Amino acid sequence: MKTKQHIPRKNLITRSPYPGSKKIHIKGSMHGINVAMRAIDLSGKSYITYDTSGPYTHSEVDINIHQGLKKIREPWILTRNDVEQHQQTKQKPDCTPSHIVYRAKTGQKVTQMAYAKKGIITPEMEYVAIRENQQLREMKKIFADAVHKHPGQSFGIPMPEEEISPEFVRKEIAEGRAILPVNINHPEVEPMIIGSRFLVKINANIGNSISSSCIEEEVEKAVWACRWGADTIMDLSTGEYIQETREWILRNSPVPVGTVPIYQALEKVDGYAYELTWDLLKETIIEQAEQGVDYITIHAGLLKRHIPLTDGRLTGIVSRGGSILAKWCLMHQQENFIYDNFDELCHIVAQYDMGLSLGDGLRPGCLADANDKAQFAELETLGELTQKAWKQDVQVMIEGPGHVPLQLIKENVEKQQRNCFGAPFYTLGPITTDITPGYDHISSAIGAANIGWYGTSMLCYVTPKEHLGLPDKNDVKQGVIAYKLAAHVADLAKGHPAAQLRDNLMSKARFEFRWQDQFALSLDPDTAIEFHQAAKSKESSDSEHFCSMCGPKFCSMKATKEFRDQFQTKPEHH
Amino acid sequence: MKTKQHIPRKNLITRSPYPGSKKIHIKGSMHGINVAMRAIDLSGKSYITYDTSGPYTHSEVDINIHQGLKKIREPWILTRNDVEQHQQTKQKPDCTPSHIVYRAKTGQKVTQMAYAKKGIITPEMEYVAIRENQQLREMKKIFADAVHKHPGQSFGIPMPEEEISPEFVRKEIAEGRAILPVNINHPEVEPMIIGSRFLVKINANIGNSISSSCIEEEVEKAVWACRWGADTIMDLSTGEYIQETREWILRNSPVPVGTVPIYQALEKVDGYAYELTWDLLKETIIEQAEQGVDYITIHAGLLKRHIPLTDGRLTGIVSRGGSILAKWCLMHQQENFIYDNFDELCHIVAQYDMGLSLGDGLRPGCLADANDKAQFAELETLGELTQKAWKQDVQVMIEGPGHVPLQLIKENVEKQQRNCFGAPFYTLGPITTDITPGYDHISSAIGAANIGWYGTSMLCYVTPKEHLGLPDKNDVKQGVIAYKLAAHVADLAKGHPAAQLRDNLMSKARFEFRWQDQFALSLDPDTAIEFHQAAKSKESSDSEHFCSMCGPKFCSMKATKEFRDQFQTKPEHH
């Protein structure tokens, strides 16, 4: 692994605030924390909403990516007095921002699950409680005329009625139904939670393969993904500057960062799966834990006996990690070394509060292979591993497919929830048809909205380039928006208490022809403004009661307004 | 209404065949018909699939849009000996292609429903039976190694097991569960069917508003929409050259054309809803029937007493036709004149076999208004009208929303199927969140896939410009592709016998790194090729067993192939 003296150019990083919005901070009552949120200005009144963009959209904050973001969690971590400074195992890459490495003191448990089980509400837990909906009650008063709500339909998952309290957060973490991925070595992160009773989250994969990307671009890709709504990012780099790239991303990421350590381990043995060992992977995981990786994908559930179950498949094994481990098992004729060393793995990650994302190495790679014996056999093993991890207070989520036809999606969530005792489900898509290369973000947004509705907690995005090539910056945006959209559709359908108001405010703004408010409430104001400007005729102003779609004669909303005005006072006009 | 001497320039019309495909014709055994289909070449073997593009993708056919397409249905219509030539009521616009106007002979019933009830299988019925899946059995032999199938889940709608026969088609039409919209004055159309036991169809709206478009562009938009998969098009023009535009489109459209005649009627009274009369609308409908419009949207179910039910709504009435009629009812304090004259309307349209699409003038315009009293009250009236139409052998489908959160979609289909006695449902989207202007094709593709799965027969597309402006040519393509995708996802989920094979062939091509076959099987080969070319490194050739996404070291499919090869013969290698 080489390192390169790469100095990011500051002007590559997107820093503008969202149109019509400003960053605000809401103070917590328990820990004096300040929760960053976004206030959307609606003709003078503020609608406050979740904000994944970090300080990058806060115009008053000066960001120097050589120093990294402010370490907001550091005082919280040090106050707990259960960690100690530690010599970094692998030398920090040159030029990367300064970073003190912590590890749990011997005998201490430093995971959010450990605290939660002891009944402790951490600042992190209070942070996510506020983030999820604490302002809602007040906002409902302000926007009382837009409060309409349909009952949600949450399959076996009772949603909180009105408010998500810090105690509710603690309980969900203690019982393993939610994870709050925050490595003690990633103090820059703004805490967030992944669980079926919270807002559905989305992940964006970034990272270069071979040498098609450079480090500055990857940092900007992270910032860019967060701007459009990524709740976590996974750095899937497999190239030469893997460690350095990750360091830059971590020091500048306001959201949790996940990785797949086996990719880096494989780099260390020049791509020869046969040479992989537990010690090599362990060393890699420790390096990443010290850097601050918040969660790692581990393919510990793919067992040697599962491999023959894939024989009749149309597309075999399509998980990269899964195929590496299957190859290893077959070549050595031994059991998966991660499965065999899972307890030690848990012991290691618990010292950093690095979460485990139990990978589905046998996920289907096409609709024909969906929900087959191989996939479900591995899922059962993931359930066994979940309980092992929980015993050591390690936070766990379970990865899921992939490619699934619409009518088989629900079975995935039901089986996962049952086999894995309610642990959060984290799915890739799923794609619902195989014939849409170039449009797989749409084909999979359909699957994602449905699987989110059924109870999946986080959706890993798919970009338009899936199956064709690596995503560029625009693809990242297209993927993130499609998934933010799908997650929100799922939130609405489940009845998350904070989900409906924004839609109603948009609808009200639409009926009242408040175009600027419509743009500000859009998932992507830039595109809404651009499309509208292109269409708007020179004559009409923003406040006119019709738009370029139907013209003045055919505007139904204008007509409704007219006859409402006319017939409210004189119902017998003619 | 003025007409303009517009001569389309031929080079505006897209004529290239699909990459890797050619047009073939399958001969019917009953009527000697030739059914146009698309043969996709897969490394020497042909996969035959549905083709909406008409002769435009047939390189051997010379098309002169001044003459219009070949009138393939003319001999079928004349052979039935139940129509007579008729003087066109309104003079044909200058320069438009020649067109003989027919009408049923007095006392004759010329609708497909009338024939079906008498037990007659028309050439049109045989055509759609072949189109839907007649080649399937043979293809399954050829591609036996790609035949995997999951059971579909079709809610209360039993799907045919293996084959869609002409008799099956006849029965579905006779019982009103499907419509085959083919005006006797649109002999250029390639027959297609809309019903819950057939492939889910999609409609693309085209047409200019005010003067933002010109006629040639509208013809090309129609050809372009069909190329990407539109099964029908609706001409929603409201501008000055409305009659001329429609004439050009009809003479050159290989798919059924729908309209909303009240738009043209309103033009005739310069936009004053108050001036509308039944006679004016009737005259307009007859003009359009003579031109060959295959189905019309009629807002006959919006009754005066329904209007107050919209009072509490966030966005009132959002259907253009609905708001016009609501205004009329309130101004005149009279019942909807289309409702009052519905029997006469049926009598008129039956003479041309013009289908009725019963519009939902009170469809919700936002999630908050979904599934409300107003919407469902109108739906009940639509059921009443369905039975009136069937009594006169008029083919009917029912329009549906609009904006509906995911958890309320199913109720729409269930209520529609019950209230309207199984008549085909034709929905606009629905959009599943209100906050995605610029991305409403995605938000509504989610709703469309779900509502299609539950039993909707045709999905009206939504483009990225929805709520912002009028779609341009690229928006039309984006909307059509998103909806073709959604319709196919629904077909897969329901278990339409012809749905799964193409996906499996794609997956097999993927596993075998046959890139050209993957492109040819894609919904949009052009984009797949473009994205892949952009990503492909100079070194790798198309046949190499990895792609630019993961590179050679991390290709899971390559790894699977390797260990399958290695361990099939020597299972105890190490």
PDB file of N, CA, C and O in Angstrom, chain A residues 88-109:
ATOM      1  N   GLN A  88      -1.183   4.427  17.108  1.00  0.00           N
ATOM      2  CA  GLN A  88      -1.789   3.889  15.882  1.00  0.00           C
ATOM      3  C   GLN A  88      -0.955   2.731  15.342  1.00  0.00           C
ATOM      4  O   GLN A  88       0.263   2.828  15.224  1.00  0.00           O
ATOM      5  N   THR A  89      -1.609   1.624  15.051  1.00  0.00           N
ATOM      6  CA  THR A  89      -0.918   0.411  14.596  1.00  0.00           C
ATOM      7  C   THR A  89      -0.165   0.664  13.293  1.00  0.00           C
ATOM      8  O   THR A  89       0.985   0.316  13.131  1.00  0.00           O
ATOM      9  N   LYS A  90      -0.845   1.268  12.358  1.00  0.00           N
ATOM     10  CA  LYS A  90      -0.234   1.519  11.065  1.00  0.00           C
ATOM     11  C   LYS A  90      -0.030   3.018  10.946  1.00  0.00           C
ATOM     12  O   LYS A  90      -0.931   3.801  11.277  1.00  0.00           O
ATOM     13  N   GLN A  91       1.125   3.422  10.477  1.00  0.00           N
ATOM     14  CA  GLN A  91       1.435   4.849  10.421  1.00  0.00           C
ATOM     15  C   GLN A  91       0.407   5.616   9.615  1.00  0.00           C
ATOM     16  O   GLN A  91      -0.025   5.179   8.544  1.00  0.00           O
ATOM     17  N   LYS A  92       0.013   6.731  10.163  1.00  0.00           N
ATOM     18  CA  LYS A  92      -0.954   7.590   9.496  1.00  0.00           C
ATOM     19  C   LYS A  92      -0.356   8.086   8.175  1.00  0.00           C
ATOM     20  O   LYS A  92       0.818   8.447   8.128  1.00  0.00           O
ATOM     21  N   PRO A  93      -1.139   8.097   7.116  1.00  0.00           N
ATOM     22  CA  PRO A  93      -0.588   8.590   5.843  1.00  0.00           C
ATOM     23  C   PRO A  93      -0.136  10.049   5.974  1.00  0.00           C
ATOM     24  O   PRO A  93      -0.738  10.823   6.699  1.00  0.00           O
ATOM     25  N   ASP A  94       0.930  10.390   5.280  1.00  0.00           N
ATOM     26  CA  ASP A  94       1.448  11.762   5.301  1.00  0.00           C
ATOM     27  C   ASP A  94       0.366  12.752   4.901  1.00  0.00           C
ATOM     28  O   ASP A  94      -0.502  12.454   4.084  1.00  0.00           O
ATOM     29  N   CYS A  95       0.480  13.926   5.465  1.00  0.00           N
ATOM     30  CA  CYS A  95      -0.361  15.062   5.052  1.00  0.00           C
ATOM     31  C   CYS A  95      -1.820  14.976   5.451  1.00  0.00           C
ATOM     32  O   CYS A  95      -2.561  15.941   5.305  1.00  0.00           O
ATOM     33  N   THR A  96      -2.281  13.828   5.902  1.00  0.00           N
ATOM     34  CA  THR A  96      -3.694  13.749   6.272  1.00  0.00           C
ATOM     35  C   THR A  96      -3.911  14.492   7.594  1.00  0.00           C
ATOM     36  O   THR A  96      -2.965  14.689   8.352  1.00  0.00           O
ATOM     37  N   PRO A  97      -5.139  14.924   7.868  1.00  0.00           N
ATOM     38  CA  PRO A  97      -5.407  15.717   9.070  1.00  0.00           C
ATOM     39  C   PRO A  97      -5.012  14.985  10.355  1.00  0.00           C
ATOM     40  O   PRO A  97      -5.002  13.749  10.396  1.00  0.00           O
ATOM     41  N   SER A  98      -4.717  15.763  11.404  1.00  0.00           N
ATOM     42  CA  SER A  98      -4.302  15.167  12.677  1.00  0.00           C
ATOM     43  C   SER A  98      -5.436  14.349  13.271  1.00  0.00           C
ATOM     44  O   SER A  98      -6.609  14.644  13.069  1.00  0.00           O
ATOM     45  N   HIS A  99      -5.068  13.355  14.050  1.00  0.00           N
ATOM     46  CA  HIS A  99      -6.075  12.398  14.510  1.00  0.00           C
ATOM     47  C   HIS A  99      -5.494  11.597  15.675  1.00  0.00           C
ATOM     48  O   HIS A  99      -4.505  10.885  15.512  1.00  0.00           O
ATOM     49  N   ILE A 100      -6.096  11.755  16.842  1.00  0.00           N
ATOM     50  CA  ILE A 100      -5.673  10.968  18.007  1.00  0.00           C
ATOM     51  C   ILE A 100      -6.476   9.677  18.012  1.00  0.00           C
ATOM     52  O   ILE A 100      -7.690   9.686  17.825  1.00  0.00           O
ATOM     53  N   VAL A 101      -5.774   8.574  18.242  1.00  0.00           N
ATOM     54  CA  VAL A 101      -6.453   7.274  18.223  1.00  0.00           C
ATOM     55  C   VAL A 101      -6.825   6.845  19.637  1.00  0.00           C
ATOM     56  O   VAL A 101      -5.991   6.881  20.545  1.00  0.00           O
ATOM     57  N   TYR A 102      -8.090   6.465  19.799  1.00  0.00           N
ATOM     58  CA  TYR A 102      -8.561   5.968  21.093  1.00  0.00           C
ATOM     59  C   TYR A 102      -8.950   4.503  21.008  1.00  0.00           C
ATOM     60  O   TYR A 102      -9.256   3.985  19.935  1.00  0.00           O
ATOM     61  N   ARG A 103      -8.928   3.883  22.190  1.00  0.00           N
ATOM     62  CA  ARG A 103      -9.392   2.502  22.305  1.00  0.00           C
ATOM     63  C   ARG A 103     -10.002   2.358  23.689  1.00  0.00           C
ATOM     64  O   ARG A 103      -9.631   3.099  24.622  1.00  0.00           O
ATOM     65  N   ALA A 104     -10.895   1.429  23.865  1.00  0.00           N
ATOM     66  CA  ALA A 104     -11.493   1.228  25.187  1.00  0.00           C
ATOM     67  C   ALA A 104     -10.409   0.858  26.195  1.00  0.00           C
ATOM     68  O   ALA A 104      -9.458   0.137  25.866  1.00  0.00           O
ATOM     69  N   LYS A 105     -10.516   1.382  27.397  1.00  0.00           N
ATOM     70  CA  LYS A 105      -9.647   0.902  28.478  1.00  0.00           C
ATOM     71  C   LYS A 105      -9.952  -0.581  28.694  1.00  0.00           C
ATOM     72  O   LYS A 105     -11.082  -1.028  28.494  1.00  0.00           O
ATOM     73  N   THR A 106      -8.958  -1.295  29.151  1.00  0.00           N
ATOM     74  CA  THR A 106      -9.152  -2.735  29.354  1.00  0.00           C
ATOM     75  C   THR A 106     -10.360  -2.988  30.263  1.00  0.00           C
ATOM     76  O   THR A 106     -10.512  -2.337  31.308  1.00  0.00           O
ATOM     77  N   GLY A 107     -11.199  -3.867  29.783  1.00  0.00           N
ATOM     78  CA  GLY A 107     -12.370  -4.225  30.598  1.00  0.00           C
ATOM     79  C   GLY A 107     -13.571  -3.313  30.410  1.00  0.00           C
ATOM     80  O   GLY A 107     -14.660  -3.606  30.904  1.00  0.00           O
ATOM     81  N   GLN A 108     -13.390  -2.214  29.691  1.00  0.00           N
ATOM     82  CA  GLN A 108     -14.510  -1.290  29.489  1.00  0.00           C
ATOM     83  C   GLN A 108     -15.270  -1.641  28.207  1.00  0.00           C
ATOM     84  O   GLN A 108     -14.669  -2.044  27.223  1.00  0.00           O
ATOM     85  N   LYS A 109     -16.559  -1.426  28.254  1.00  0.00           N
ATOM     86  CA  LYS A 109     -17.379  -1.588  27.043  1.00  0.00           C
ATOM     87  C   LYS A 109     -17.793  -0.200  26.582  1.00  0.00           C
ATOM     88  O   LYS A 109     -18.422   0.535  27.341  1.00  0.00           O
TER      89      LYS A 109
END
